Amino acid sequence: MPARISLVLPGLFDLPLAELGERFVRERLPRLNRMLGLADPLANHAFDIDSIVARALALDTAGGGLPLAQAQIEAGDTAATRALLCEAVHLRPDLRSAVLVPIEKNRRNLQDIGILINDLKELFKLDFDISALPDGGFLLRLESVTAPRHYPHVLSVLGKSASPYIEQSRDNLPWYRLLNEMQMFLHQHRINAQRTTEGLLPINSLWFWGGGSAPDATDLAARWYGDDAALNRFAASLGFEVRPLDAFARAAEGDAVVVDLRLLETLKSARGGALDALLLELERQVFAPALARVSGGGHRLRLCAGFERDFELGSLSRLRFWRRPRSLLDWAPGDEDA
């Protein structure tokens, strides 16, 4: 049986292709385009980070998100089921919803976030403890309230309406009340009054995710390649051998799960970034070695990007010489032949 490579790359089919330019997409991304041209497109129903990764790991999350927070806590700690990851955001009210907007991680914003978090921690010390994680973000440890499980990874909801998830929080009334109290505190805080005066986005909300209990350890003999700290710790808690993303290009053969959130992070960030440079790096770091393994005959590849289609490529796919060349442009919305 051939080894399997699961390539998780959310955001790939959300790129602003017009800005990148047709020539760049068709000529500078040959490995990606070859993968898309030879692969079998398969129907997909996993569109957010949690569900994509859960499927790649063959985990049953019972309709909730990935329990990422528990991996931040020592094994056996009873607080694991009351833990959540969180990130400071701006909640922008709309006519019928509230949209989650990222806060750029510059020096001023990080300083203001630190003050808000410390004041929250002091005021709500009987309800929870909140602490900074060494690689960014925060860990919330609730004292008695059960952590909700329905919130998706923050990158999956930035720029989208948070209202459905807020409404669903009503099913956990103690948590819903606490959430509202925190929102009111942040809304009225002097830091946000000052930021509004200066024309800066108020840091008026926290987005929580990653609640739940650890699933059973997987029996997949796979290596995990990624650079997201929370996902890496989660994979390690399941028994995966975790390596940085750039190690994939020089890794030995065998089953592999490759998770790269950089495209989505760039698309969802307040500042943005150089997508063309990042795509060229992906060509070298991910697409080229993945395609080489499949072409060698010992691997099957499944590209999962939260798109309406996944793409599966096997060793015999290279024989499909009769297929016309394809690129990302051929899977853009409105392409009738895709």
Short mmCIF file of C-alpha atoms in Angstrom, two decimals:
data_model
loop_
_atom_site.label_atom_id
_atom_site.label_comp_id
_atom_site.label_asym_id
_atom_site.label_seq_id
_atom_site.Cartn_x
_atom_site.Cartn_y
_atom_site.Cartn_z
CA MET A 1 0.00 0.00 0.00
CA PRO A 2 1.48 3.39 -0.94
CA ALA A 3 2.31 5.89 1.76
CA ARG A 4 -0.07 8.82 2.06
CA ILE A 5 0.67 12.53 2.17
CA SER A 6 -2.09 14.79 3.48
CA LEU A 7 -1.35 18.37 2.46
CA VAL A 8 -3.48 20.85 4.41
CA LEU A 9 -3.24 24.28 2.81
CA PRO A 10 -6.28 26.47 3.59
CA GLY A 11 -6.57 29.67 1.61
CA LEU A 12 -5.04 28.31 -1.60
CA PHE A 13 -8.25 28.78 -3.60
CA ASP A 14 -9.04 32.16 -2.01
CA LEU A 15 -6.02 33.94 -3.48
CA PRO A 16 -6.52 37.25 -5.35
CA LEU A 17 -5.48 35.77 -8.68
CA ALA A 18 -6.05 39.00 -10.60
CA GLU A 19 -3.50 40.74 -8.38
CA LEU A 20 -0.97 37.94 -8.77
CA GLY A 21 -1.39 38.02 -12.54
CA GLU A 22 -2.07 35.27 -15.05
CA ARG A 23 1.55 34.99 -16.18
CA PHE A 24 2.81 34.50 -12.62
CA VAL A 25 0.21 31.84 -11.83
CA ARG A 26 0.72 29.86 -15.04
CA GLU A 27 4.50 30.15 -15.35
CA ARG A 28 5.95 30.50 -11.84
CA LEU A 29 4.01 27.71 -10.10
CA PRO A 30 4.76 24.66 -12.29
CA ARG A 31 4.64 22.03 -9.51
CA LEU A 32 1.34 23.22 -8.11
CA ASN A 33 -0.16 23.47 -11.58
CA ARG A 34 1.03 19.97 -12.47
CA MET A 35 -0.56 18.60 -9.30
CA LEU A 36 -3.87 20.29 -10.11
CA GLY A 37 -3.75 19.16 -13.73
CA LEU A 38 -3.14 15.48 -13.04
CA ALA A 39 -5.10 15.00 -9.81
CA ASP A 40 -8.62 13.63 -9.40
CA PRO A 41 -10.94 16.34 -8.01
CA LEU A 42 -13.06 14.93 -5.18
CA ALA A 43 -16.09 16.43 -3.46
CA ASN A 44 -15.21 18.06 -0.15
CA HIS A 45 -17.33 19.03 2.86
CA ALA A 46 -14.57 20.14 5.26
CA PHE A 47 -14.15 23.89 4.94
CA ASP A 48 -12.60 25.17 8.18
CA ILE A 49 -9.22 24.42 9.71
CA ASP A 50 -10.61 22.21 12.46
CA SER A 51 -12.58 19.91 10.19
CA ILE A 52 -9.84 19.72 7.54
CA VAL A 53 -7.19 18.72 10.07
CA ALA A 54 -9.56 16.34 11.89
CA ARG A 55 -10.23 14.49 8.64
CA ALA A 56 -6.53 14.36 7.76
CA LEU A 57 -5.88 12.75 11.16
CA ALA A 58 -8.95 10.47 10.97
CA LEU A 59 -10.29 11.99 14.20
CA ASP A 60 -13.93 12.09 15.23
CA THR A 61 -14.51 15.48 16.85
CA ALA A 62 -18.27 14.88 17.18
CA GLY A 63 -19.18 18.12 15.48
CA GLY A 64 -16.91 20.33 17.58
CA GLY A 65 -13.58 21.94 16.87
CA LEU A 66 -10.17 20.46 17.54
CA PRO A 67 -9.40 20.35 21.30
CA LEU A 68 -6.18 22.32 20.90
CA ALA A 69 -6.15 23.96 24.33
CA GLN A 70 -5.76 20.71 26.26
CA ALA A 71 -2.38 20.17 24.59
CA GLN A 72 -1.12 23.30 26.38
CA ILE A 73 -1.77 21.73 29.79
CA GLU A 74 0.16 18.96 31.51
CA ALA A 75 -1.28 15.47 31.13
CA GLY A 76 -3.64 14.55 33.94
CA ASP A 77 -4.55 18.15 34.80
CA THR A 78 -8.31 18.21 35.43
CA ALA A 79 -8.50 21.76 34.05
CA ALA A 80 -7.89 20.48 30.52
CA THR A 81 -11.63 20.29 29.76
CA ARG A 82 -12.04 23.89 30.97
CA ALA A 83 -9.28 25.38 28.84
CA LEU A 84 -9.54 27.57 25.74
CA LEU A 85 -7.13 29.35 23.45
CA CYS A 86 -7.88 33.00 22.82
CA GLU A 87 -6.78 35.96 20.73
CA ALA A 88 -7.59 39.65 20.94
CA VAL A 89 -9.74 40.91 18.04
CA HIS A 90 -12.07 43.72 17.05
CA LEU A 91 -15.77 42.87 16.84
CA ARG A 92 -17.38 45.19 14.29
CA PRO A 93 -21.18 45.46 14.55
CA ASP A 94 -23.06 45.28 11.27
CA LEU A 95 -26.76 45.67 10.52
CA ARG A 96 -27.50 41.99 11.04
CA SER A 97 -24.30 40.53 12.39
CA ALA A 98 -20.93 41.18 14.01
CA VAL A 99 -17.78 40.68 11.94
CA LEU A 100 -14.48 39.58 13.45
CA VAL A 101 -11.58 41.86 12.42
CA PRO A 102 -7.90 41.05 13.15
CA ILE A 103 -5.72 43.31 15.26
CA GLU A 104 -2.29 43.86 13.74
CA LYS A 105 0.46 42.57 16.04
CA ASN A 106 2.57 45.72 16.17
CA ARG A 107 4.25 47.16 19.23
CA ARG A 108 1.44 49.53 20.21
CA ASN A 109 -1.30 46.95 19.82
CA LEU A 110 0.60 44.29 21.74
CA GLN A 111 1.17 46.77 24.57
CA ASP A 112 -2.54 47.62 24.72
CA ILE A 113 -3.52 43.94 24.54
CA GLY A 114 -1.20 43.20 27.48
CA ILE A 115 -2.88 45.87 29.62
CA LEU A 116 -6.37 44.63 28.74
CA ILE A 117 -5.48 41.00 29.49
CA ASN A 118 -3.87 41.86 32.84
CA ASP A 119 -6.91 43.89 33.89
CA LEU A 120 -9.26 41.10 32.80
CA LYS A 121 -7.22 38.61 34.79
CA GLU A 122 -7.45 40.71 37.93
CA LEU A 123 -11.16 41.52 37.70
CA PHE A 124 -12.25 37.97 36.82
CA LYS A 125 -9.74 36.08 38.96
CA LEU A 126 -12.51 34.06 40.61
CA ASP A 127 -13.81 32.95 37.21
CA PHE A 128 -10.66 32.13 35.28
CA ASP A 129 -6.93 32.49 34.89
CA ILE A 130 -5.51 33.81 31.64
CA SER A 131 -1.85 33.62 30.68
CA ALA A 132 0.27 34.47 27.66
CA LEU A 133 1.64 31.61 25.60
CA PRO A 134 5.34 31.82 24.69
CA ASP A 135 4.65 31.85 20.95
CA GLY A 136 1.68 34.25 20.90
CA GLY A 137 -1.95 34.17 21.94
CA PHE A 138 -3.33 33.32 25.37
CA LEU A 139 -4.58 30.35 27.35
CA LEU A 140 -7.78 30.68 29.39
CA ARG A 141 -8.34 28.24 32.26
CA LEU A 142 -11.91 28.42 33.56
CA GLU A 143 -12.49 27.70 37.23
CA SER A 144 -15.86 25.96 36.99
CA VAL A 145 -17.56 26.75 33.69
CA THR A 146 -17.37 24.07 31.01
CA ALA A 147 -15.43 25.27 27.98
CA PRO A 148 -17.55 25.49 24.79
CA ARG A 149 -16.46 23.35 21.85
CA HIS A 150 -18.27 24.94 18.93
CA TYR A 151 -15.87 27.80 18.18
CA PRO A 152 -13.63 27.28 15.14
CA HIS A 153 -9.98 28.25 14.82
CA VAL A 154 -9.65 32.03 14.78
CA LEU A 155 -8.27 32.05 11.22
CA SER A 156 -11.42 30.34 9.97
CA VAL A 157 -13.69 33.12 11.18
CA LEU A 158 -11.67 36.35 10.75
CA GLY A 159 -13.46 38.59 8.28
CA LYS A 160 -16.69 36.65 8.72
CA SER A 161 -19.75 36.97 10.90
CA ALA A 162 -19.27 35.77 14.46
CA SER A 163 -22.99 36.00 15.22
CA PRO A 164 -23.88 32.31 14.65
CA TYR A 165 -21.21 31.21 17.13
CA ILE A 166 -22.20 33.86 19.67
CA GLU A 167 -25.82 32.74 19.47
CA GLN A 168 -24.80 29.11 19.87
CA SER A 169 -23.04 30.10 23.11
CA ARG A 170 -26.47 30.53 24.68
CA ASP A 171 -26.59 26.73 25.02
CA ASN A 172 -23.95 27.12 27.74
CA LEU A 173 -25.52 29.86 29.87
CA PRO A 174 -22.75 30.21 32.51
CA TRP A 175 -20.23 30.69 29.70
CA TYR A 176 -22.55 33.04 27.79
CA ARG A 177 -22.99 35.28 30.85
CA LEU A 178 -19.25 35.36 31.50
CA LEU A 179 -18.59 36.14 27.84
CA ASN A 180 -20.99 39.09 27.94
CA GLU A 181 -19.36 40.44 31.09
CA MET A 182 -15.94 40.31 29.47
CA GLN A 183 -17.27 42.03 26.35
CA MET A 184 -18.77 44.85 28.43
CA PHE A 185 -15.53 45.28 30.37
CA LEU A 186 -13.46 45.54 27.19
CA HIS A 187 -15.95 47.90 25.56
CA GLN A 188 -15.76 50.33 28.49
CA HIS A 189 -12.03 50.06 29.17
CA ARG A 190 -9.97 53.26 29.15
CA ILE A 191 -7.55 51.73 26.65
CA ASN A 192 -10.30 51.37 24.08
CA ALA A 193 -11.62 54.86 24.79
CA GLN A 194 -8.13 56.18 24.09
CA ARG A 195 -7.77 54.05 20.95
CA THR A 196 -11.09 55.34 19.61
CA THR A 197 -9.96 58.93 20.20
CA GLU A 198 -6.78 58.21 18.24
CA GLY A 199 -8.66 56.60 15.38
CA LEU A 200 -7.42 53.08 16.18
CA LEU A 201 -9.58 49.96 16.16
CA PRO A 202 -10.84 49.18 19.67
CA ILE A 203 -9.68 45.81 20.99
CA ASN A 204 -13.18 45.07 22.15
CA SER A 205 -13.36 41.29 22.08
CA LEU A 206 -11.51 38.03 22.54
CA TRP A 207 -12.04 35.05 20.26
CA PHE A 208 -11.95 31.71 22.08
CA TRP A 209 -11.47 28.31 20.50
CA GLY A 210 -9.88 24.92 21.02
CA GLY A 211 -12.03 23.60 23.86
CA GLY A 212 -12.76 19.95 24.58
CA SER A 213 -11.13 16.76 25.77
CA ALA A 214 -8.18 15.04 24.15
CA PRO A 215 -9.21 12.38 21.62
CA ASP A 216 -7.80 8.89 21.63
CA ALA A 217 -4.25 8.72 20.33
CA THR A 218 -4.07 8.01 16.62
CA ASP A 219 -2.51 4.82 15.32
CA LEU A 220 -1.25 6.49 12.15
CA ALA A 221 2.48 5.97 11.76
CA ALA A 222 2.87 9.43 10.25
CA ARG A 223 5.16 12.37 10.65
CA TRP A 224 3.67 15.80 11.16
CA TYR A 225 5.21 18.84 9.46
CA GLY A 226 4.06 22.31 10.47
CA ASP A 227 5.00 25.61 12.08
CA ASP A 228 1.80 26.49 13.96
CA ALA A 229 2.66 26.11 17.64
CA ALA A 230 -0.82 25.15 18.89
CA LEU A 231 -1.38 22.57 16.15
CA ASN A 232 2.13 21.18 16.63
CA ARG A 233 1.55 20.63 20.34
CA PHE A 234 -1.77 18.99 19.59
CA ALA A 235 -0.16 16.63 17.08
CA ALA A 236 2.58 15.79 19.59
CA SER A 237 -0.07 15.01 22.23
CA LEU A 238 -1.51 12.42 19.81
CA GLY A 239 1.86 10.73 19.41
CA PHE A 240 2.96 12.21 16.10
CA GLU A 241 6.61 12.88 15.43
CA VAL A 242 6.47 16.63 14.91
CA ARG A 243 8.94 18.42 12.66
CA PRO A 244 9.14 21.96 11.25
CA LEU A 245 7.66 22.59 7.86
CA ASP A 246 10.99 23.12 6.12
CA ALA A 247 12.06 19.60 7.11
CA PHE A 248 9.51 18.07 4.72
CA ALA A 249 11.69 18.71 1.65
CA ARG A 250 14.51 16.55 3.03
CA ALA A 251 12.45 14.00 4.95
CA ALA A 252 12.47 10.26 4.54
CA GLU A 253 9.60 8.53 2.79
CA GLY A 254 6.47 7.44 4.63
CA ASP A 255 3.07 8.74 5.69
CA ALA A 256 3.08 12.47 6.32
CA VAL A 257 0.68 15.20 7.37
CA VAL A 258 1.79 18.64 6.17
CA VAL A 259 -0.10 21.60 7.62
CA ASP A 260 0.69 25.10 6.37
CA LEU A 261 -1.46 28.02 7.51
CA ARG A 262 0.71 30.79 6.06
CA LEU A 263 -1.49 31.55 3.07
CA LEU A 264 -4.58 31.92 5.24
CA GLU A 265 -2.65 33.94 7.84
CA THR A 266 -1.50 36.33 5.13
CA LEU A 267 -4.96 36.65 3.61
CA LYS A 268 -6.58 37.26 7.02
CA SER A 269 -3.92 39.49 8.57
CA ALA A 270 -4.47 43.20 9.12
CA ARG A 271 -1.30 44.05 7.21
CA GLY A 272 -1.22 41.42 4.48
CA GLY A 273 1.99 40.27 2.87
CA ALA A 274 3.80 39.26 -0.25
CA LEU A 275 1.70 36.37 -1.55
CA ASP A 276 3.84 35.88 -4.65
CA ALA A 277 6.99 35.32 -2.57
CA LEU A 278 5.13 32.95 -0.27
CA LEU A 279 3.79 30.92 -3.20
CA LEU A 280 7.29 30.58 -4.65
CA GLU A 281 8.48 29.35 -1.26
CA LEU A 282 5.66 26.81 -1.19
CA GLU A 283 6.74 25.60 -4.64
CA ARG A 284 10.20 24.83 -3.26
CA GLN A 285 9.31 23.78 0.26
CA VAL A 286 6.10 21.78 -0.22
CA PHE A 287 4.87 21.26 -3.79
CA ALA A 288 8.16 20.12 -5.33
CA PRO A 289 9.03 17.45 -2.71
CA ALA A 290 5.41 16.22 -2.53
CA LEU A 291 5.20 15.87 -6.30
CA ALA A 292 8.57 14.12 -6.43
CA ARG A 293 7.42 11.49 -3.93
CA VAL A 294 4.23 10.83 -5.86
CA SER A 295 6.11 10.63 -9.17
CA GLY A 296 8.49 8.11 -7.60
CA GLY A 297 5.59 5.68 -7.29
CA GLY A 298 5.51 5.15 -3.55
CA HIS A 299 3.06 7.81 -2.38
CA ARG A 300 -0.46 9.13 -2.80
CA LEU A 301 -1.18 12.79 -2.15
CA ARG A 302 -4.39 14.50 -1.06
CA LEU A 303 -4.46 18.29 -1.20
CA CYS A 304 -7.03 19.73 1.22
CA ALA A 305 -7.56 23.49 1.11
CA GLY A 306 -11.12 24.06 2.34
CA PHE A 307 -12.26 24.35 -1.27
CA GLU A 308 -15.33 22.69 -2.81
CA ARG A 309 -12.93 20.04 -4.15
CA ASP A 310 -9.99 18.15 -2.72
CA PHE A 311 -7.36 16.88 -5.13
CA GLU A 312 -5.91 13.36 -5.00
CA LEU A 313 -2.83 12.33 -6.90
CA GLY A 314 -1.32 8.84 -7.25
CA SER A 315 1.66 7.33 -9.02
CA LEU A 316 -0.40 6.51 -12.13
CA SER A 317 -1.62 10.09 -12.40
CA ARG A 318 1.55 11.04 -14.26
CA LEU A 319 0.35 8.91 -17.19
CA ARG A 320 -2.51 11.30 -17.86
CA PHE A 321 -0.50 13.10 -20.53
CA TRP A 322 -3.67 13.66 -22.54
CA ARG A 323 -5.05 16.12 -20.03
CA ARG A 324 -4.72 19.77 -20.91
CA PRO A 325 -2.45 21.83 -18.61
CA ARG A 326 -4.28 23.46 -15.73
CA SER A 327 -3.50 26.02 -13.07
CA LEU A 328 -5.14 27.76 -10.15
CA LEU A 329 -6.84 30.01 -12.69
CA ASP A 330 -8.85 27.06 -13.99
CA TRP A 331 -10.43 26.60 -10.56
CA ALA A 332 -11.35 30.22 -10.05
CA PRO A 333 -15.04 30.95 -9.33
CA GLY A 334 -17.05 30.98 -12.51
CA ASP A 335 -14.75 28.73 -14.53
CA GLU A 336 -17.20 26.59 -16.44
CA ASP A 337 -14.77 23.79 -17.28
CA ALA A 338 -13.41 23.24 -13.78
#
